[in-house]
XYZ file of C-alpha atoms in Angstrom:
155
model
C -24.631 -26.104 -3.284
C -21.691 -23.688 -3.096
C -19.271 -23.422 -0.218
C -20.262 -20.644 2.198
C -17.040 -19.724 4.000
C -15.061 -18.285 1.076
C -13.284 -14.943 1.430
C -14.531 -11.694 -0.082
C -12.812 -9.995 -3.015
C -11.603 -7.292 -0.611
C -10.052 -9.873 1.702
C -8.447 -11.630 -1.266
C -6.863 -8.474 -2.729
C -5.760 -7.237 0.701
C -4.252 -10.689 1.256
C -2.255 -10.284 -1.960
C -1.021 -6.902 -0.700
C -0.086 -8.486 2.639
C 1.794 -11.257 0.839
C 3.661 -8.650 -1.247
C 4.686 -6.876 1.990
C 6.568 -10.016 3.034
C 9.081 -9.357 0.192
C 10.314 -6.201 1.954
C 13.800 -6.449 3.475
C 13.096 -3.561 5.843
C 13.325 -4.915 9.407
C 10.978 -2.225 10.768
C 8.326 -1.574 8.145
C 6.757 -3.998 5.701
C 4.238 -2.500 3.277
C 2.551 -4.146 0.314
C 0.183 -2.989 -2.410
C -1.979 -4.612 -5.048
C -3.745 -2.784 -7.851
C -6.960 -4.252 -9.249
C -9.037 -3.276 -12.273
C -12.835 -3.231 -12.599
C -12.817 -6.837 -13.832
C -11.266 -7.941 -10.526
C -7.934 -8.661 -12.208
C -4.679 -7.910 -10.433
C -2.807 -5.389 -12.567
C 0.263 -5.000 -10.369
C 1.809 -5.515 -6.954
C 4.563 -3.739 -5.051
C 6.347 -3.561 -1.727
C 8.698 -1.126 -0.004
C 12.274 -1.787 -1.003
C 15.309 -0.537 -2.849
C 15.041 0.436 -6.502
C 16.059 -2.002 -9.229
C 19.782 -2.644 -9.505
C 20.622 -1.862 -5.882
C 21.725 -4.610 -3.520
C 19.791 -4.993 -0.280
C 23.084 -5.896 1.409
C 24.805 -2.598 0.573
C 22.563 -0.312 2.637
C 21.970 0.195 6.343
C 18.306 -0.650 6.908
C 18.476 0.765 10.442
C 19.724 4.204 9.337
C 16.472 6.100 8.717
C 18.040 8.878 6.635
C 19.881 6.459 4.363
C 16.927 4.122 4.094
C 14.480 6.864 3.135
C 16.817 8.237 0.477
C 16.860 4.916 -1.409
C 13.643 3.044 -0.657
C 10.667 3.151 -2.990
C 7.247 2.854 -1.329
C 4.914 -0.037 -2.072
C 2.336 2.235 -3.720
C 4.944 3.762 -6.053
C 6.384 0.341 -6.799
C 2.978 -1.062 -7.772
C 2.179 1.963 -9.971
C 5.554 1.760 -11.731
C 5.275 -2.036 -12.160
C 1.878 -1.768 -13.860
C 1.787 -2.495 -17.570
C -1.265 -0.601 -18.602
C -3.921 1.932 -17.854
C -4.743 2.391 -14.157
C -7.853 4.515 -14.732
C -10.597 3.576 -12.269
C -8.464 0.900 -10.591
C -8.410 0.155 -6.868
C -5.190 0.142 -4.849
C -5.150 -2.120 -1.775
C -2.524 -1.028 0.762
C -1.387 -3.345 3.544
C 0.750 -2.123 6.424
C 1.354 -3.788 9.762
C 0.263 -0.625 11.558
C -2.343 0.625 9.115
C -1.855 4.173 7.868
C -2.576 6.519 4.975
C -0.267 6.783 1.956
C 2.281 9.601 2.256
C 1.666 12.768 0.255
C 4.286 11.796 -2.361
C 2.525 8.479 -3.005
C -0.845 10.244 -2.956
C 0.337 12.468 -5.820
C 1.255 9.413 -7.870
C -2.007 7.656 -7.026
C -4.037 10.675 -8.169
C -1.938 11.153 -11.312
C -2.185 7.454 -12.285
C -5.990 7.476 -12.469
C -6.572 5.128 -9.520
C -9.990 5.986 -8.087
C -10.080 4.117 -4.787
C -7.582 3.243 -2.065
C -8.459 0.507 0.399
C -6.523 0.527 3.684
C -6.267 -2.303 6.170
C -7.565 -1.628 9.649
C -5.319 -2.520 12.575
C -6.472 -2.531 16.168
C -8.974 0.168 17.010
C -7.763 2.941 14.653
C -5.514 3.828 11.781
C -2.037 4.717 13.035
C -1.807 8.481 13.144
C 1.895 9.105 13.549
C 2.909 12.449 14.976
C 5.096 13.030 11.885
C 2.351 12.272 9.388
C -1.393 12.338 9.962
C -2.695 11.937 6.410
C -4.247 15.404 6.090
C -2.477 16.266 2.807
C -3.301 12.849 1.362
C -6.963 13.115 2.309
C -7.167 16.617 0.846
C -5.544 15.536 -2.445
C -7.734 12.457 -2.713
C -10.881 14.497 -2.132
C -9.884 17.082 -4.752
C -8.942 14.398 -7.304
C -11.995 12.213 -6.677
C -10.074 9.305 -5.122
C -12.091 7.585 -2.423
C -10.578 6.030 0.694
C -12.087 2.967 2.270
C -10.928 1.205 5.425
C -11.180 -2.563 5.376
C -11.826 -4.049 8.776
C -10.717 -7.554 9.663
C -12.852 -10.399 8.286
C -14.561 -8.180 5.701
């Protein structure tokens, strides 16, 4: 008889994305991503951090303008780290606050061929920051045929 309390594939892949987020040096925002193909194989992972070749010690992580000029988002990182075709893959995105990918990442997600984005659910809603509410991302995803799914805890 098999064990009954194993985690779902969604929980597993979101857990990988959460683990990737722990590599971020950003003291305020830790984001992780995992990309999975239709065979349930992890194709790539990524987290928000500086681009290759830059030292984490040479930049002011508390200066928002400087940080945003040099940091690559977890979604971009995972797409760029992938060694293969991302057509019909699923991107799992873990953030501590739970929010939609920015419009720049959404462009790359659509262009890469990823067909589903799974977001983690935090508290009682996705974080809708005043600066960014996800409208452009949702519009792009709808037009490009990329579905969005929100993963609630213990799913």
